[in-house]
Every structure is written in C-alpha cells, then in structure tokens.
Amino acid sequence: MGPIPSFRACKGLVYVCLNDNNLTGSLSHLHFRGLTNLFILDLSHNSLSGSIPPQLFALPVDYLSLSNNQFSGQLEEFPIVNDNISTLDLSRNRIEGPIANFIFELRSMESLDLSDNLFNDTFKLSKIQSCLWELILSNNNLSIDTTNTSSSCLKSLDISFNLLTCAEKSHYVNNASYVARLNLQSNKLHCAFSSLIPTSSKYSTILLANNRLTGVLPTFICNASSISVLDLSFNNLSGSIPSCLINASFVKGVLNLRGNKISGVIPDQFSSECGLHTFDVSNNSLVGKVPKSLANCEKIVVVNLGNNNLEGRFPCMLPLSLRILLLCSNRFHGDLRCGKR
C-alpha cells in the first residue's frame, strides 16, 4: 500500500514484481533508474494513476506489465533505446488517443495487450516491425487496417468490441489468413459472412458473435482441418446448417449459431469422433427432429435447441456427459420418461 519506493540504490535487481499491492500515486522512470540488469517489471493490479512515462520503455526489461491500474492520458512518442521487450501488457487502464508509433518499433515484441482502454483512431497493422504473434486490442474505439501486412508471425488477433465495419472488409482478414485465432465479435460488421472470411482460412478459433453478418454459411469454412470454437451467434445469418460443420468431427469444442435466421433441419451426421462440448442452435427457425447421431458426442456438456420449430419426443439418446439441456419453445410432445441405460 502507498507509493512505489525508489530502487535506484539496488543496481543488481533482476526481478521487480509489485503486483496486487494496492500501490497508489504516479509512476516515474526515476524509480528504476540505473537498473541495468532488470529483466521483469510487473506493476499490475494496483491503483497507480497519471500518465505512463515514456522513458519506462527504455528500461532493459523483457517483460513489462502495467495492466489493471488507473493510468490515463496518451502515450507520448519516444525514441526507443530498448529492443528487449517481448511482452508488453498495458490492458485495463484509461489510456486514450492513438497508439504511439514507438510501441511497434520494439523489434523483439511477441505479445502486446492494449485491451480495455480508450484508444481511438485507425490503426494500421503494417506498422508492426517485430515478429508479433499475439495482438489484443479489444474494448477500445479503434478501426483496424490490415492492408500491406507482410508479417506471417501473427497467430492470435483480438479486435473485439471496437468500431470495425465492413466498409473495409477485405482489410481485416483477407490479408491475415495466417492468423489461427480470430476474434472480431461485438463490432459493426454488416456484410455477407462469405465475403468476410477468405476461402483459404485456416483458423482454429473464429469469434464473430454480436455483429450484423448476413448471408448463408458457406461450405468453404470447412477448409480448415478442424476448429476449436466457432461462434457466429447473434447475427443475421440465414440458410441451412452445412453438413460439413457436423460430420467428420470438424468443430472440436464449441459450435454456437444462436440468434440467427437459420432454417432447415439439423443434419443427422454427427461423427463417432464428435468432440463437441457445446452445441447451441437456439433462437433460429430450425425444423425436424433432434438428430439421433448427436448421441455420438460423448463429451457434450451443453445442448441448447430452444426457440425453434423442432418436434418429436424427448431426446433420450443424449449422452450421460450432458449437464445443460434447453428445449424450450419448440413443438416437442409426450412424456419425459426415458428407459434405463
């Protein structure tokens, strides 16, 4: 509790971890002046405030975390002299304005988290000069431009809860098909799903919930060998469920199509290798019966079929792994009794 002490007399310090200590007051680079061996600086989860001194980024650290504080103002431009930072976490503060250019001149940086701040402006991924593999920009007021992005290192891109639109739809993903984990949920994407995701996509996770995507689900989405999570909930997608999403154990973990305008039947093609643990197609216009092959999903925990036009009797075939079953607002009939299994 209280302000940060000065460590200038401790020239040999390598690790300074002061996270979760209720530290208050402002931060000065003078607190750590002369610590030429400093490798890790963690000041996260405190109540530090004021602006972040740009000289802090000249420290010889590999890991720098200032997350979960009350830092505000803009990041001032600074001529970088430290090229060692590989992980930088400034998330969950009140930093505003454009993202300072010097951040992307840190050539050793591999993971950057600027989420939950007040950054605005249009950010160009082409500014990145390092082999960055994880970029988290969620919960800001940013537009993102991925044109002329040449790096193939980026594997995880999170731009959720920003101001993305489909006016520059080709900018977001067509030039970043090497990304494995893509999170664009809760933006203003109002275009056809087929025009947003490239036919060559190899994503393992696709999160596009809470947008305004239209059109049908294209079969080319199944070009990837498998997907861990596919969340397209709360959009305006229509048409039927492609059978390739169901068979061949394509989606390994979560398939969420909730809150769209999808019609037709649920394909009765769940593979014997089904690895789903969540299957949610609620709030659509599906008809027919619960497919018997859903019994093949022996790891499934959540099944939500509510608010459709499904019919038939209670699906007694569902596996014992099931913990949550929602069948409300359909046309099921008969009693709820199942024979012993």
Coordinates of C-alpha atoms in Angstrom, one line a residue:
M1 CA 0.0 0.0 0.0
G2 CA 1.2 3.5 -0.7
P3 CA 3.5 4.9 -3.4
I4 CA 6.2 3.0 -5.3
P5 CA 9.6 3.2 -3.5
S6 CA 12.8 4.1 -5.3
F7 CA 15.0 1.2 -6.3
R8 CA 17.9 3.3 -7.6
A9 CA 20.2 2.0 -4.9
C10 CA 19.5 -1.6 -5.9
K11 CA 21.6 -1.8 -9.0
G12 CA 21.7 -5.5 -9.3
L13 CA 17.9 -6.1 -9.3
V14 CA 16.7 -8.5 -12.0
Y15 CA 13.0 -9.0 -11.0
V16 CA 10.6 -6.4 -9.6
C17 CA 7.2 -7.9 -9.0
L18 CA 4.9 -5.5 -7.1
N19 CA 1.5 -6.7 -8.5
D20 CA -1.5 -6.8 -6.2
N21 CA -0.3 -4.5 -3.5
N22 CA -2.7 -1.5 -3.6
L23 CA 0.1 0.8 -4.7
T24 CA -1.1 4.4 -5.4
G25 CA 0.3 7.6 -6.8
S26 CA 2.1 8.3 -10.1
L27 CA 4.9 6.4 -11.8
S28 CA 8.3 7.9 -12.6
H29 CA 11.1 6.3 -14.6
L30 CA 13.4 7.6 -11.8
H31 CA 12.0 4.8 -9.6
F32 CA 14.0 2.3 -11.6
R33 CA 16.9 4.5 -12.9
G34 CA 20.2 2.7 -13.2
L35 CA 18.7 -0.9 -13.0
T36 CA 20.7 -2.2 -16.0
N37 CA 20.0 -5.8 -15.2
L38 CA 16.2 -5.5 -14.8
F39 CA 14.5 -8.4 -16.7
I40 CA 10.9 -8.4 -15.4
L41 CA 8.9 -5.4 -14.2
D42 CA 5.3 -6.2 -13.0
L43 CA 3.2 -3.4 -11.5
S44 CA -0.1 -4.9 -12.5
H45 CA -3.3 -4.9 -10.4
N46 CA -2.6 -1.8 -8.3
S47 CA -4.1 1.7 -8.3
L48 CA -1.4 3.7 -10.0
S49 CA -2.5 6.7 -11.9
G50 CA -1.4 9.6 -14.1
S51 CA 0.4 9.2 -17.4
I52 CA 2.9 6.5 -18.2
P53 CA 6.4 8.0 -18.5
P54 CA 7.7 7.0 -22.0
Q55 CA 11.2 6.6 -20.5
L56 CA 9.9 3.5 -18.8
F57 CA 10.1 1.7 -22.2
A58 CA 13.8 2.3 -22.3
L59 CA 14.4 0.0 -19.3
P60 CA 16.2 -3.2 -20.3
V61 CA 13.2 -5.4 -19.4
D62 CA 11.9 -8.4 -21.4
Y63 CA 8.5 -8.4 -19.6
L64 CA 6.7 -5.2 -18.7
S65 CA 3.1 -5.2 -17.2
L66 CA 1.2 -2.2 -16.1
S67 CA -2.2 -3.7 -16.5
N68 CA -5.2 -3.2 -14.2
N69 CA -4.3 0.2 -12.9
Q70 CA -5.7 3.7 -13.5
F71 CA -3.2 5.1 -15.9
S72 CA -4.7 7.8 -18.2
G73 CA -3.7 10.3 -20.9
Q74 CA -1.9 9.5 -24.1
L75 CA 1.3 7.6 -24.7
E76 CA 3.9 10.1 -25.7
E77 CA 6.2 9.3 -28.7
F78 CA 9.7 8.3 -27.5
P79 CA 12.9 7.3 -29.3
I80 CA 13.3 3.7 -28.2
V81 CA 16.7 2.5 -26.9
N82 CA 15.4 -0.8 -25.5
D83 CA 14.9 -3.5 -28.1
N84 CA 14.4 -6.3 -25.5
I85 CA 10.7 -6.1 -24.6
S86 CA 9.0 -9.3 -25.8
T87 CA 5.8 -9.0 -23.7
L88 CA 4.0 -5.7 -23.1
D89 CA 0.7 -5.5 -21.2
L90 CA -1.0 -2.1 -20.7
S91 CA -4.5 -3.5 -20.6
R92 CA -7.3 -2.3 -18.3
N93 CA -6.4 1.3 -17.9
R94 CA -7.7 4.6 -19.2
I95 CA -5.1 5.3 -21.9
E96 CA -6.5 7.3 -24.8
G97 CA -5.7 8.8 -28.2
P98 CA -3.8 7.0 -31.0
I99 CA -1.5 4.1 -30.3
A100 CA 2.0 5.6 -30.2
N101 CA 4.2 4.6 -33.1
F102 CA 7.2 3.7 -30.9
I103 CA 5.3 0.7 -29.5
F104 CA 5.6 -1.0 -32.8
E105 CA 9.3 -0.3 -33.2
L106 CA 10.0 -2.7 -30.3
R107 CA 11.5 -5.3 -32.6
S108 CA 11.7 -8.2 -30.0
M109 CA 8.0 -7.8 -29.0
E110 CA 6.0 -11.1 -29.4
S111 CA 2.9 -10.3 -27.3
L112 CA 1.1 -7.0 -27.0
D113 CA -2.1 -6.4 -24.9
L114 CA -3.7 -2.9 -25.1
S115 CA -7.2 -4.1 -24.4
D116 CA -9.8 -2.3 -22.2
N117 CA -8.5 1.2 -22.8
L118 CA -9.8 4.3 -24.6
F119 CA -7.5 4.2 -27.7
N120 CA -9.1 5.6 -30.8
D121 CA -8.1 6.4 -34.4
T122 CA -7.4 3.9 -37.3
F123 CA -4.6 1.6 -36.5
K124 CA -2.5 0.0 -39.4
L125 CA -1.1 -3.4 -38.7
S126 CA 1.6 -2.6 -41.3
K127 CA 3.3 -0.6 -38.6
I128 CA 4.3 -3.7 -36.8
Q129 CA 8.1 -4.3 -37.2
S130 CA 8.5 -7.2 -34.9
C131 CA 7.5 -10.9 -35.2
L132 CA 4.4 -10.3 -33.1
W133 CA 2.4 -13.4 -32.6
E134 CA -0.3 -12.1 -30.2
L135 CA -2.1 -8.8 -30.6
I136 CA -5.0 -7.9 -28.3
L137 CA -6.8 -4.6 -29.0
S138 CA -10.3 -5.4 -27.7
N139 CA -12.5 -2.9 -25.9
N140 CA -11.2 0.3 -27.4
N141 CA -12.6 2.7 -30.0
L142 CA -10.4 1.6 -32.9
S143 CA -10.7 0.9 -36.6
I144 CA -8.1 -1.5 -37.9
D145 CA -6.5 -1.6 -41.3
T146 CA -4.5 -4.8 -42.2
T147 CA -3.6 -3.8 -45.7
N148 CA 0.0 -4.3 -46.7
T149 CA 0.6 -6.6 -43.7
S150 CA 3.5 -8.8 -44.6
S151 CA 4.3 -10.5 -41.3
S152 CA 3.2 -14.1 -41.0
C153 CA 4.0 -14.4 -37.3
L154 CA 0.7 -13.2 -36.0
K155 CA -1.3 -16.1 -34.8
S156 CA -3.8 -14.5 -32.4
L157 CA -5.7 -11.4 -33.3
D158 CA -8.4 -9.9 -31.0
I159 CA -10.1 -6.8 -32.2
S160 CA -13.4 -7.4 -30.4
F161 CA -15.6 -4.6 -29.0
N162 CA -14.3 -1.9 -31.3
L163 CA -15.7 0.1 -34.2
L164 CA -14.9 -2.3 -37.2
T165 CA -17.3 -2.1 -40.1
C166 CA -17.4 -4.0 -43.4
A167 CA -16.6 -0.9 -45.4
E168 CA -13.0 -2.2 -45.5
K169 CA -13.9 -5.8 -45.1
S170 CA -11.0 -7.1 -47.1
H171 CA -8.6 -5.3 -44.8
Y172 CA -9.5 -7.3 -41.7
V173 CA -8.9 -10.9 -42.6
N174 CA -8.1 -11.5 -46.3
N175 CA -4.6 -10.3 -45.7
A176 CA -4.3 -12.1 -42.4
S177 CA -5.3 -15.6 -43.3
Y178 CA -2.3 -16.9 -41.4
V179 CA -4.0 -15.9 -38.1
A180 CA -5.1 -19.0 -36.1
R181 CA -7.3 -17.3 -33.5
L182 CA -9.6 -14.5 -34.8
N183 CA -11.8 -12.5 -32.6
L184 CA -14.0 -9.8 -34.2
Q185 CA -17.0 -10.2 -32.0
S186 CA -19.2 -7.2 -30.9
N187 CA -18.3 -4.8 -33.7
K188 CA -20.4 -3.3 -36.5
L189 CA -19.7 -5.8 -39.3
H190 CA -22.6 -5.7 -41.6
C191 CA -21.8 -7.8 -44.7
A192 CA -22.0 -11.3 -46.1
F193 CA -20.1 -13.8 -44.0
S194 CA -18.7 -15.3 -47.2
S195 CA -17.1 -12.0 -48.1
L196 CA -15.5 -11.6 -44.7
I197 CA -13.7 -14.9 -44.2
P198 CA -11.3 -15.9 -47.0
T199 CA -11.7 -19.2 -48.7
S200 CA -8.2 -20.1 -47.7
S201 CA -8.9 -19.6 -44.0
K202 CA -7.1 -22.0 -41.6
Y203 CA -8.4 -20.6 -38.4
S204 CA -8.7 -22.7 -35.3
T205 CA -10.9 -20.2 -33.5
I206 CA -13.5 -17.9 -35.1
L207 CA -15.4 -15.5 -32.9
L208 CA -17.8 -13.3 -34.8
A209 CA -20.7 -13.0 -32.4
N210 CA -22.8 -9.9 -31.9
N211 CA -22.3 -8.4 -35.4
R212 CA -24.7 -7.9 -38.3
L213 CA -23.4 -10.6 -40.6
T214 CA -25.8 -11.7 -43.4
G215 CA -26.0 -14.5 -46.0
V216 CA -25.6 -18.2 -45.7
L217 CA -22.9 -20.3 -44.1
P218 CA -20.5 -21.2 -46.9
T219 CA -19.1 -24.7 -47.1
F220 CA -15.6 -23.4 -47.6
I221 CA -15.4 -22.6 -43.9
C222 CA -14.7 -26.3 -43.6
N223 CA -11.4 -25.9 -45.4
A224 CA -9.6 -25.8 -42.1
S225 CA -8.7 -29.2 -40.7
S226 CA -10.7 -28.5 -37.6
I227 CA -11.9 -25.6 -35.5
S228 CA -11.9 -25.5 -31.7
V229 CA -14.5 -22.7 -31.4
L230 CA -16.9 -21.4 -34.0
D231 CA -19.1 -18.7 -32.5
L232 CA -21.4 -16.9 -35.0
S233 CA -24.2 -16.2 -32.5
F234 CA -26.4 -13.1 -32.7
N235 CA -26.1 -12.2 -36.4
N236 CA -28.5 -12.2 -39.3
L237 CA -27.2 -15.4 -41.0
S238 CA -29.7 -17.5 -43.0
G239 CA -29.9 -20.7 -45.0
S240 CA -29.3 -24.1 -43.6
I241 CA -26.5 -25.7 -41.5
P242 CA -23.8 -27.1 -43.8
S243 CA -23.4 -30.8 -43.1
C244 CA -19.6 -30.3 -43.0
L245 CA -19.9 -28.4 -39.7
I246 CA -21.5 -31.5 -38.2
N247 CA -19.8 -34.5 -39.8
A248 CA -16.1 -35.5 -39.7
S249 CA -15.8 -34.1 -36.2
F250 CA -14.9 -30.7 -37.8
V251 CA -15.7 -28.5 -34.8
K252 CA -13.9 -29.9 -31.8
G253 CA -15.2 -27.8 -28.9
V254 CA -17.9 -25.1 -29.3
L255 CA -20.4 -24.6 -32.2
N256 CA -22.6 -21.6 -31.5
L257 CA -25.1 -20.5 -34.1
R258 CA -27.6 -19.0 -31.7
G259 CA -29.8 -16.0 -32.5
N260 CA -29.7 -16.1 -36.4
K261 CA -32.3 -16.9 -39.1
I262 CA -31.0 -20.3 -39.9
S263 CA -33.7 -22.8 -41.2
G264 CA -33.9 -26.4 -42.3
V265 CA -33.1 -29.4 -40.2
I266 CA -30.1 -30.2 -38.1
P267 CA -28.0 -32.6 -40.2
D268 CA -28.1 -36.1 -38.7
Q269 CA -24.4 -36.6 -39.4
F270 CA -22.6 -36.2 -36.0
S271 CA -19.4 -38.3 -36.3
S272 CA -18.5 -41.1 -34.0
E273 CA -15.4 -38.9 -33.3
C274 CA -17.5 -36.0 -32.3
G275 CA -15.6 -33.8 -29.8
L276 CA -18.2 -31.1 -29.2
H277 CA -18.8 -30.0 -25.6
T278 CA -21.2 -27.1 -26.5
F279 CA -23.8 -27.2 -29.3
D280 CA -26.1 -24.1 -29.4
V281 CA -28.5 -23.5 -32.3
S282 CA -31.2 -21.8 -30.3
N283 CA -33.3 -18.8 -31.5
N284 CA -33.4 -19.8 -35.1
S285 CA -36.0 -21.4 -37.4
L286 CA -34.9 -25.0 -37.4
V287 CA -37.4 -27.8 -38.0
G288 CA -37.5 -31.6 -37.8
K289 CA -36.3 -33.8 -35.0
V290 CA -33.2 -33.9 -32.8
P291 CA -30.7 -36.0 -34.8
K292 CA -30.1 -39.4 -33.3
S293 CA -26.4 -39.2 -34.2
L294 CA -26.0 -36.4 -31.5
A295 CA -25.5 -39.4 -29.2
N296 CA -22.1 -39.8 -30.7
C297 CA -21.0 -36.6 -28.9
E298 CA -19.9 -38.4 -25.8
K299 CA -18.2 -35.3 -24.3
I300 CA -21.0 -32.9 -24.8
V301 CA -22.0 -30.8 -21.8
V302 CA -24.3 -28.1 -23.2
V303 CA -27.1 -28.6 -25.8
N304 CA -29.4 -25.6 -26.4
L305 CA -32.1 -26.2 -29.0
G306 CA -34.6 -23.6 -27.6
N307 CA -36.8 -21.3 -29.6
N308 CA -37.0 -23.2 -32.9
N309 CA -39.7 -25.3 -34.5
L310 CA -38.3 -28.7 -33.6
E311 CA -40.7 -31.6 -32.9
G312 CA -40.7 -35.2 -31.7
R313 CA -40.3 -36.7 -28.3
F314 CA -37.7 -36.0 -25.6
P315 CA -34.2 -36.9 -26.9
C316 CA -33.4 -39.8 -24.6
M317 CA -30.4 -40.7 -26.8
L318 CA -28.3 -37.8 -25.4
P319 CA -25.1 -39.0 -23.6
L320 CA -24.6 -39.0 -19.9
S321 CA -22.0 -36.3 -20.1
L322 CA -24.8 -33.7 -20.6
R323 CA -25.2 -31.1 -17.9
I324 CA -27.4 -28.4 -19.5
L325 CA -30.3 -29.2 -21.9
L326 CA -32.6 -26.4 -23.2
L327 CA -35.6 -27.4 -25.3
C328 CA -38.0 -24.5 -24.6
S329 CA -40.3 -23.0 -27.2
N330 CA -40.4 -25.9 -29.7
R331 CA -43.1 -28.5 -30.6
F332 CA -41.9 -31.5 -28.6
H333 CA -44.6 -33.8 -27.2
G334 CA -45.0 -36.8 -25.0
D335 CA -43.7 -37.5 -21.5
L336 CA -40.2 -37.0 -20.2
R337 CA -39.5 -40.6 -19.2
C338 CA -36.6 -42.5 -20.7
G339 CA -35.8 -46.1 -20.3
K340 CA -32.8 -47.3 -18.3
R341 CA -29.4 -47.1 -20.0

